[in-house]
mmCIF file of N, CA and C in Angstrom:
data_model
loop_
_atom_site.group_PDB
_atom_site.id
_atom_site.type_symbol
_atom_site.label_atom_id
_atom_site.label_comp_id
_atom_site.label_asym_id
_atom_site.label_seq_id
_atom_site.Cartn_x
_atom_site.Cartn_y
_atom_site.Cartn_z
ATOM 1 N N MET A 1 122.767 89.952 135.234
ATOM 2 C CA MET A 1 121.636 88.743 134.744
ATOM 3 C C MET A 1 120.228 89.710 134.067
ATOM 4 N N LYS A 2 120.057 89.251 132.802
ATOM 5 C CA LYS A 2 118.839 89.620 132.435
ATOM 6 C C LYS A 2 117.817 89.197 132.879
ATOM 7 N N THR A 3 116.361 89.415 133.028
ATOM 8 C CA THR A 3 115.396 88.958 133.299
ATOM 9 C C THR A 3 114.142 89.688 132.775
ATOM 10 N N HIS A 4 113.444 88.833 132.126
ATOM 11 C CA HIS A 4 111.741 89.435 131.563
ATOM 12 C C HIS A 4 110.854 90.194 132.233
ATOM 13 N N LEU A 5 110.084 91.117 132.132
ATOM 14 C CA LEU A 5 109.402 91.847 133.079
ATOM 15 C C LEU A 5 107.945 91.284 132.408
ATOM 16 N N PRO A 6 107.304 91.526 133.268
ATOM 17 C CA PRO A 6 105.520 90.899 132.917
ATOM 18 C C PRO A 6 105.416 91.760 131.661
ATOM 19 N N LEU A 7 104.234 91.811 130.645
ATOM 20 C CA LEU A 7 103.994 92.498 129.783
ATOM 21 C C LEU A 7 103.293 93.986 130.497
ATOM 22 N N GLN A 8 102.895 93.839 131.361
ATOM 23 C CA GLN A 8 101.726 94.657 132.321
ATOM 24 C C GLN A 8 102.943 95.571 132.681
ATOM 25 N N ASP A 9 103.306 95.277 133.198
ATOM 26 C CA ASP A 9 104.804 96.041 134.359
ATOM 27 C C ASP A 9 105.432 96.891 133.023
ATOM 28 N N ALA A 10 105.542 96.279 132.242
ATOM 29 C CA ALA A 10 106.601 97.174 131.077
ATOM 30 C C ALA A 10 105.914 97.967 130.416
ATOM 31 N N TYR A 11 104.648 98.087 130.287
ATOM 32 C CA TYR A 11 103.514 99.038 129.957
ATOM 33 C C TYR A 11 103.148 99.862 130.580
ATOM 34 N N LEU A 12 103.364 99.721 132.274
ATOM 35 C CA LEU A 12 102.876 100.710 133.006
ATOM 36 C C LEU A 12 104.128 101.287 133.204
ATOM 37 N N LEU A 13 105.119 100.936 133.434
ATOM 38 C CA LEU A 13 106.424 101.365 133.046
ATOM 39 C C LEU A 13 106.895 102.685 132.010
ATOM 40 N N ALA A 14 106.753 101.977 130.815
ATOM 41 C CA ALA A 14 106.352 103.002 129.745
ATOM 42 C C ALA A 14 105.465 104.138 129.833
ATOM 43 N N VAL A 15 104.237 103.853 130.738
ATOM 44 C CA VAL A 15 103.254 105.226 130.507
ATOM 45 C C VAL A 15 103.852 106.051 132.002
ATOM 46 N N LYS A 16 104.517 105.491 132.799
ATOM 47 C CA LYS A 16 105.082 106.383 133.919
ATOM 48 C C LYS A 16 106.261 106.923 133.430
ATOM 49 N N ARG A 17 107.647 106.449 132.939
ATOM 50 C CA ARG A 17 108.497 107.169 132.385
ATOM 51 C C ARG A 17 108.181 108.331 131.374
ATOM 52 N N GLU A 18 107.156 108.135 130.991
ATOM 53 C CA GLU A 18 106.684 109.433 129.928
ATOM 54 C C GLU A 18 105.555 109.985 130.580
ATOM 55 N N ASN A 19 105.339 109.939 131.666
ATOM 56 C CA ASN A 19 104.338 110.875 132.450
ATOM 57 C C ASN A 19 103.369 111.309 131.568
ATOM 58 N N ALA A 20 102.911 110.274 130.853
ATOM 59 C CA ALA A 20 101.445 110.523 130.133
ATOM 60 C C ALA A 20 100.471 110.128 130.986
ATOM 61 N N PRO A 21 99.190 111.064 130.506
ATOM 62 C CA PRO A 21 97.990 110.802 131.282
ATOM 63 C C PRO A 21 97.024 109.728 130.403
ATOM 64 N N VAL A 22 96.603 109.157 131.352
ATOM 65 C CA VAL A 22 95.818 108.032 131.305
ATOM 66 C C VAL A 22 94.730 108.370 131.978
ATOM 67 N N THR A 23 93.604 107.106 130.917
ATOM 68 C CA THR A 23 92.331 106.426 131.572
ATOM 69 C C THR A 23 92.288 105.716 132.043
ATOM 70 N N ILE A 24 92.021 105.202 133.022
ATOM 71 C CA ILE A 24 91.816 103.640 133.621
ATOM 72 C C ILE A 24 90.334 103.396 133.874
ATOM 73 N N TYR A 25 89.740 102.443 132.809
ATOM 74 C CA TYR A 25 88.442 102.238 132.998
ATOM 75 C C TYR A 25 88.399 100.944 134.141
ATOM 76 N N LEU A 26 87.422 101.170 134.927
ATOM 77 C CA LEU A 26 87.599 99.941 135.915
ATOM 78 C C LEU A 26 86.191 98.933 135.731
ATOM 79 N N ARG A 27 85.691 98.169 136.196
ATOM 80 C CA ARG A 27 85.251 96.937 136.011
ATOM 81 C C ARG A 27 83.659 97.710 135.933
ATOM 82 N N ASN A 28 83.600 98.189 137.136
ATOM 83 C CA ASN A 28 82.289 98.884 137.121
ATOM 84 C C ASN A 28 81.841 99.822 136.125
ATOM 85 N N GLY A 29 82.496 100.285 135.442
ATOM 86 C CA GLY A 29 82.337 101.375 134.503
ATOM 87 C C GLY A 29 82.717 102.754 134.840
ATOM 88 N N PHE A 30 83.236 103.036 136.216
ATOM 89 C CA PHE A 30 83.892 103.945 136.329
ATOM 90 C C PHE A 30 85.416 104.470 135.524
ATOM 91 N N GLN A 31 85.581 105.499 135.572
ATOM 92 C CA GLN A 31 86.783 105.764 134.489
ATOM 93 C C GLN A 31 87.709 106.849 135.356
ATOM 94 N N LEU A 32 88.774 106.680 135.712
ATOM 95 C CA LEU A 32 89.846 107.764 136.671
ATOM 96 C C LEU A 32 91.032 108.293 135.452
ATOM 97 N N ARG A 33 91.066 109.111 135.450
ATOM 98 C CA ARG A 33 91.979 109.932 134.660
ATOM 99 C C ARG A 33 93.210 110.753 135.599
ATOM 100 N N GLY A 34 94.369 110.526 135.467
ATOM 101 C CA GLY A 34 95.366 110.928 135.800
ATOM 102 C C GLY A 34 96.577 110.207 135.282
ATOM 103 N N TYR A 35 97.761 110.400 136.461
ATOM 104 C CA TYR A 35 98.956 109.654 135.734
ATOM 105 C C TYR A 35 99.628 108.689 137.028
ATOM 106 N N VAL A 36 99.921 107.853 136.415
ATOM 107 C CA VAL A 36 100.850 106.448 136.900
ATOM 108 C C VAL A 36 102.016 107.001 137.822
ATOM 109 N N ARG A 37 101.625 106.755 139.061
ATOM 110 C CA ARG A 37 103.120 107.252 139.745
ATOM 111 C C ARG A 37 103.800 106.008 140.098
ATOM 112 N N GLY A 38 103.323 104.852 140.223
ATOM 113 C CA GLY A 38 104.135 103.977 140.584
ATOM 114 C C GLY A 38 103.132 102.689 140.444
ATOM 115 N N PHE A 39 103.597 101.279 140.692
ATOM 116 C CA PHE A 39 102.766 99.735 140.863
ATOM 117 C C PHE A 39 103.420 98.666 141.212
ATOM 118 N N ASP A 40 102.411 97.909 141.627
ATOM 119 C CA ASP A 40 103.446 96.658 141.960
ATOM 120 C C ASP A 40 102.402 95.615 141.417
ATOM 121 N N ASN A 41 102.333 94.249 142.013
ATOM 122 C CA ASN A 41 101.524 92.986 141.364
ATOM 123 C C ASN A 41 100.174 93.268 141.617
ATOM 124 N N PHE A 42 99.582 93.677 142.532
ATOM 125 C CA PHE A 42 98.753 94.248 142.705
ATOM 126 C C PHE A 42 97.474 95.791 142.646
ATOM 127 N N THR A 43 98.296 96.659 142.744
ATOM 128 C CA THR A 43 97.956 98.107 142.816
ATOM 129 C C THR A 43 98.846 98.791 141.837
ATOM 130 N N ILE A 44 98.162 99.961 141.770
ATOM 131 C CA ILE A 44 98.350 101.110 140.920
ATOM 132 C C ILE A 44 98.319 102.739 141.656
ATOM 133 N N ILE A 45 99.419 103.200 141.413
ATOM 134 C CA ILE A 45 99.179 104.399 142.447
ATOM 135 C C ILE A 45 99.201 105.590 140.947
ATOM 136 N N LEU A 46 97.557 106.381 141.223
ATOM 137 C CA LEU A 46 97.240 106.983 139.959
ATOM 138 C C LEU A 46 97.406 108.377 140.612
ATOM 139 N N GLU A 47 98.023 109.502 140.289
ATOM 140 C CA GLU A 47 97.868 110.614 140.750
ATOM 141 C C GLU A 47 96.552 111.816 140.097
ATOM 142 N N TYR A 48 95.301 112.026 140.613
ATOM 143 C CA TYR A 48 94.655 112.766 139.872
ATOM 144 C C TYR A 48 94.193 113.852 141.069
ATOM 145 N N ASP A 49 93.824 114.645 140.391
ATOM 146 C CA ASP A 49 93.060 116.199 141.580
ATOM 147 C C ASP A 49 94.307 116.035 142.517
ATOM 148 N N ASN A 50 95.578 115.814 141.929
ATOM 149 C CA ASN A 50 96.925 116.212 142.882
ATOM 150 C C ASN A 50 96.857 115.623 144.191
ATOM 151 N N LYS A 51 96.387 114.105 144.164
ATOM 152 C CA LYS A 51 96.486 113.291 145.350
ATOM 153 C C LYS A 51 96.814 112.042 144.775
ATOM 154 N N PRO A 52 97.649 111.280 145.629
ATOM 155 C CA PRO A 52 98.072 109.942 144.898
ATOM 156 C C PRO A 52 96.577 108.931 145.268
ATOM 157 N N HIS A 53 96.291 108.092 144.559
ATOM 158 C CA HIS A 53 95.194 107.156 144.809
ATOM 159 C C HIS A 53 95.620 105.838 144.706
ATOM 160 N N LEU A 54 95.049 104.931 145.348
ATOM 161 C CA LEU A 54 95.615 103.130 145.341
ATOM 162 C C LEU A 54 94.425 102.995 144.349
ATOM 163 N N VAL A 55 94.543 102.107 143.439
ATOM 164 C CA VAL A 55 94.046 101.644 142.420
ATOM 165 C C VAL A 55 94.062 99.868 142.148
ATOM 166 N N TYR A 56 93.028 99.062 142.686
ATOM 167 C CA TYR A 56 93.549 97.990 142.778
ATOM 168 C C TYR A 56 93.250 97.111 141.614
ATOM 169 N N LYS A 57 94.182 96.502 140.886
ATOM 170 C CA LYS A 57 94.080 95.663 139.595
ATOM 171 C C LYS A 57 93.435 94.851 139.021
ATOM 172 N N HIS A 58 92.495 94.165 140.328
ATOM 173 C CA HIS A 58 91.424 93.313 140.222
ATOM 174 C C HIS A 58 90.329 94.271 139.598
ATOM 175 N N ALA A 59 90.419 95.866 139.861
ATOM 176 C CA ALA A 59 89.264 96.120 139.601
ATOM 177 C C ALA A 59 89.289 96.770 138.279
ATOM 178 N N VAL A 60 90.519 96.930 137.555
ATOM 179 C CA VAL A 60 90.845 97.233 136.569
ATOM 180 C C VAL A 60 90.300 96.601 135.189
ATOM 181 N N SER A 61 89.910 97.210 134.458
ATOM 182 C CA SER A 61 89.329 96.469 133.097
ATOM 183 C C SER A 61 90.341 96.986 131.653
ATOM 184 N N THR A 62 90.891 98.064 131.792
ATOM 185 C CA THR A 62 91.758 98.758 130.642
ATOM 186 C C THR A 62 92.716 100.060 131.350
ATOM 187 N N VAL A 63 93.617 99.999 130.987
ATOM 188 C CA VAL A 63 94.485 101.421 130.909
ATOM 189 C C VAL A 63 94.987 101.909 129.417
ATOM 190 N N SER A 64 94.729 103.146 128.924
ATOM 191 C CA SER A 64 94.576 103.633 128.220
ATOM 192 C C SER A 64 95.321 105.040 128.316
ATOM 193 N N PRO A 65 96.260 104.906 127.621
ATOM 194 C CA PRO A 65 96.847 106.712 127.547
ATOM 195 C C PRO A 65 96.038 107.419 126.784
ATOM 196 N N GLN A 66 96.334 108.778 127.088
ATOM 197 C CA GLN A 66 95.672 109.728 126.037
ATOM 198 C C GLN A 66 96.081 110.136 124.913
ATOM 199 N N ALA A 67 97.558 109.924 124.785
ATOM 200 C CA ALA A 67 98.328 109.840 123.588
ATOM 201 C C ALA A 67 99.134 108.481 123.394
ATOM 202 N N PRO A 68 99.939 108.377 122.282
ATOM 203 C CA PRO A 68 100.605 107.160 122.009
ATOM 204 C C PRO A 68 101.900 107.287 122.910
ATOM 205 N N VAL A 69 101.899 106.178 123.433
ATOM 206 C CA VAL A 69 103.087 106.151 124.438
ATOM 207 C C VAL A 69 104.492 104.885 123.448
ATOM 208 N N GLN A 70 105.446 105.562 123.547
ATOM 209 C CA GLN A 70 106.682 104.799 123.084
ATOM 210 C C GLN A 70 106.885 103.207 123.873
ATOM 211 N N PHE A 71 106.578 102.238 123.025
ATOM 212 C CA PHE A 71 106.874 101.222 124.119
ATOM 213 C C PHE A 71 107.252 100.190 122.800
ATOM 214 N N SER A 72 108.670 99.730 123.648
ATOM 215 C CA SER A 72 109.139 98.502 122.536
ATOM 216 C C SER A 72 109.572 97.385 123.580
ATOM 217 N N GLY A 73 110.111 96.151 122.562
ATOM 218 C CA GLY A 73 110.652 95.198 123.601
ATOM 219 C C GLY A 73 111.746 95.484 124.405
ATOM 220 N N SER A 74 112.572 96.878 124.449
ATOM 221 C CA SER A 74 113.769 96.927 125.375
ATOM 222 C C SER A 74 112.751 97.355 126.821
ATOM 223 N N ASP A 75 111.550 97.636 127.039
ATOM 224 C CA ASP A 75 110.916 97.658 127.842
ATOM 225 C C ASP A 75 110.585 96.574 128.732
ATOM 226 N N LEU A 76 110.809 95.281 128.118
ATOM 227 C CA LEU A 76 110.179 94.000 128.451
ATOM 228 C C LEU A 76 111.368 93.080 128.814
ATOM 229 N N THR A 77 112.695 93.621 129.004
ATOM 230 C CA THR A 77 113.851 92.989 129.254
ATOM 231 C C THR A 77 114.645 94.154 130.429
ATOM 232 N N SER A 78 115.166 93.610 131.586
ATOM 233 C CA SER A 78 115.725 94.378 132.507
ATOM 234 C C SER A 78 116.920 93.538 133.305
ATOM 235 N N ASN A 79 117.920 94.091 133.651
ATOM 236 C CA ASN A 79 118.942 93.515 134.175
ATOM 237 C C ASN A 79 118.732 93.282 135.727
ATOM 238 N N ALA A 80 119.563 92.739 136.682
ATOM 239 C CA ALA A 80 118.845 92.539 137.696
ATOM 240 C C ALA A 80 119.208 93.891 138.494
ATOM 241 N N ALA A 81 119.956 94.859 138.289
ATOM 242 C CA ALA A 81 119.742 96.058 138.684
ATOM 243 C C ALA A 81 118.967 96.696 138.545
ATOM 244 N N GLY A 82 117.807 96.277 137.879
ATOM 245 C CA GLY A 82 116.239 96.800 137.623
ATOM 246 C C GLY A 82 116.630 97.824 136.600
ATOM 247 N N ASN A 83 117.395 97.824 135.656
ATOM 248 C CA ASN A 83 117.347 99.171 134.806
ATOM 249 C C ASN A 83 117.205 98.098 133.626
ATOM 250 N N SER A 84 116.380 98.998 132.623
ATOM 251 C CA SER A 84 116.190 98.477 131.158
ATOM 252 C C SER A 84 117.416 97.837 130.685
ATOM 253 N N ALA A 85 117.442 97.043 129.576
ATOM 254 C CA ALA A 85 118.804 96.589 129.500
ATOM 255 C C ALA A 85 118.680 97.153 127.401
ATOM 256 N N PRO A 86 119.629 97.636 127.147
ATOM 257 C CA PRO A 86 119.449 98.281 125.504
ATOM 258 C C PRO A 86 119.301 96.932 124.653
ATOM 259 N N ARG A 87 118.629 96.997 123.662
ATOM 260 C CA ARG A 87 118.023 96.032 122.659
ATOM 261 C C ARG A 87 118.016 97.363 121.296
ATOM 262 N N PRO A 88 118.161 96.470 120.146
ATOM 263 C CA PRO A 88 118.300 96.911 118.907
ATOM 264 C C PRO A 88 116.914 97.329 118.417
ATOM 265 N N GLN A 89 116.663 98.444 117.891
ATOM 266 C CA GLN A 89 115.243 99.025 117.360
ATOM 267 C C GLN A 89 114.973 98.506 116.569
ATOM 268 N N ALA A 90 113.482 98.088 116.268
ATOM 269 C CA ALA A 90 112.841 97.060 115.390
ATOM 270 C C ALA A 90 112.701 98.197 113.912
ATOM 271 N N ASN A 91 113.246 97.972 112.957
ATOM 272 C CA ASN A 91 112.395 98.430 111.828
ATOM 273 C C ASN A 91 111.060 98.984 112.121
ATOM 274 N N ALA A 92 110.877 100.388 111.375
ATOM 275 C CA ALA A 92 108.811 100.808 111.859
ATOM 276 C C ALA A 92 108.136 99.997 110.947
ATOM 277 N N GLU A 93 108.901 99.523 109.805
ATOM 278 C CA GLU A 93 107.969 98.709 108.820
ATOM 279 C C GLU A 93 107.143 97.458 109.771
ATOM 280 N N THR A 94 108.316 96.746 110.232
ATOM 281 C CA THR A 94 107.734 95.464 110.450
ATOM 282 C C THR A 94 108.904 94.748 111.574
ATOM 283 N N SER A 95 108.689 94.201 112.634
ATOM 284 C CA SER A 95 109.202 93.977 113.772
ATOM 285 C C SER A 95 109.010 92.272 114.005
ATOM 286 N N SER A 96 110.185 91.903 114.365
ATOM 287 C CA SER A 96 109.895 90.522 114.979
ATOM 288 C C SER A 96 109.310 90.242 116.408
ATOM 289 N N ALA A 97 108.518 89.458 116.788
ATOM 290 C CA ALA A 97 108.056 89.025 117.866
ATOM 291 C C ALA A 97 107.752 87.348 117.986
ATOM 292 N N SER A 98 107.449 87.106 119.168
ATOM 293 C CA SER A 98 106.893 85.623 119.173
ATOM 294 C C SER A 98 105.553 85.144 119.705
ATOM 295 N N ASN A 99 104.874 84.279 119.465
ATOM 296 C CA ASN A 99 103.814 83.981 119.860
ATOM 297 C C ASN A 99 103.599 83.264 121.264
ATOM 298 N N ALA A 100 102.441 82.614 121.943
ATOM 299 C CA ALA A 100 102.610 82.392 123.154
ATOM 300 C C ALA A 100 103.429 80.926 123.504
ATOM 301 N N ASP A 101 103.838 80.274 121.983
ATOM 302 C CA ASP A 101 104.424 79.191 122.433
ATOM 303 C C ASP A 101 106.250 79.325 121.667
ATOM 304 N N GLY A 102 106.367 80.473 121.996
ATOM 305 C CA GLY A 102 107.878 80.989 121.498
ATOM 306 C C GLY A 102 108.364 81.019 120.321
ATOM 307 N N ALA A 103 107.491 80.269 119.288
ATOM 308 C CA ALA A 103 107.592 80.633 118.012
ATOM 309 C C ALA A 103 107.874 81.987 117.363
ATOM 310 N N PRO A 104 108.478 82.429 116.578
ATOM 311 C CA PRO A 104 108.406 83.622 116.034
ATOM 312 C C PRO A 104 107.647 83.937 114.886
ATOM 313 N N HIS A 105 107.151 84.883 114.866
ATOM 314 C CA HIS A 105 105.993 85.842 114.094
ATOM 315 C C HIS A 105 106.275 87.135 113.609
ATOM 316 N N SER A 106 106.046 87.545 112.358
ATOM 317 C CA SER A 106 106.200 88.790 112.151
ATOM 318 C C SER A 106 104.676 89.490 112.471
ATOM 319 N N VAL A 107 105.234 91.096 113.078
ATOM 320 C CA VAL A 107 104.143 92.191 113.413
ATOM 321 C C VAL A 107 104.372 93.113 112.752
ATOM 322 N N SER A 108 103.278 93.429 111.794
ATOM 323 C CA SER A 108 102.983 94.880 110.660
ATOM 324 C C SER A 108 102.361 96.108 111.760
ATOM 325 N N SER A 109 103.532 97.142 111.184
ATOM 326 C CA SER A 109 102.716 98.245 111.839
ATOM 327 C C SER A 109 101.768 99.210 110.874
#
């Protein structure tokens, strides 16, 4: 059975999978730089200074990778076993997406 991952989970999963260095901007203005090692509904495990740190999502303003991360619609769909389900790759020029009410719209790169 296929389920849809929340967008933040799919994004954090892509950053974690690529082992991309990220900067996490906190609401109080502090910046944390490191690698996402795990996450759940409320927290992110960020490794920096060779130690894991538990960061609460309610304190996070922005998660910004230091390099581009490959992030596609296939990251949003998983099967019941928790594995990403394969989906066809979108054209590099345009891809199909839907807005909040489910109606399709075109997104240009």
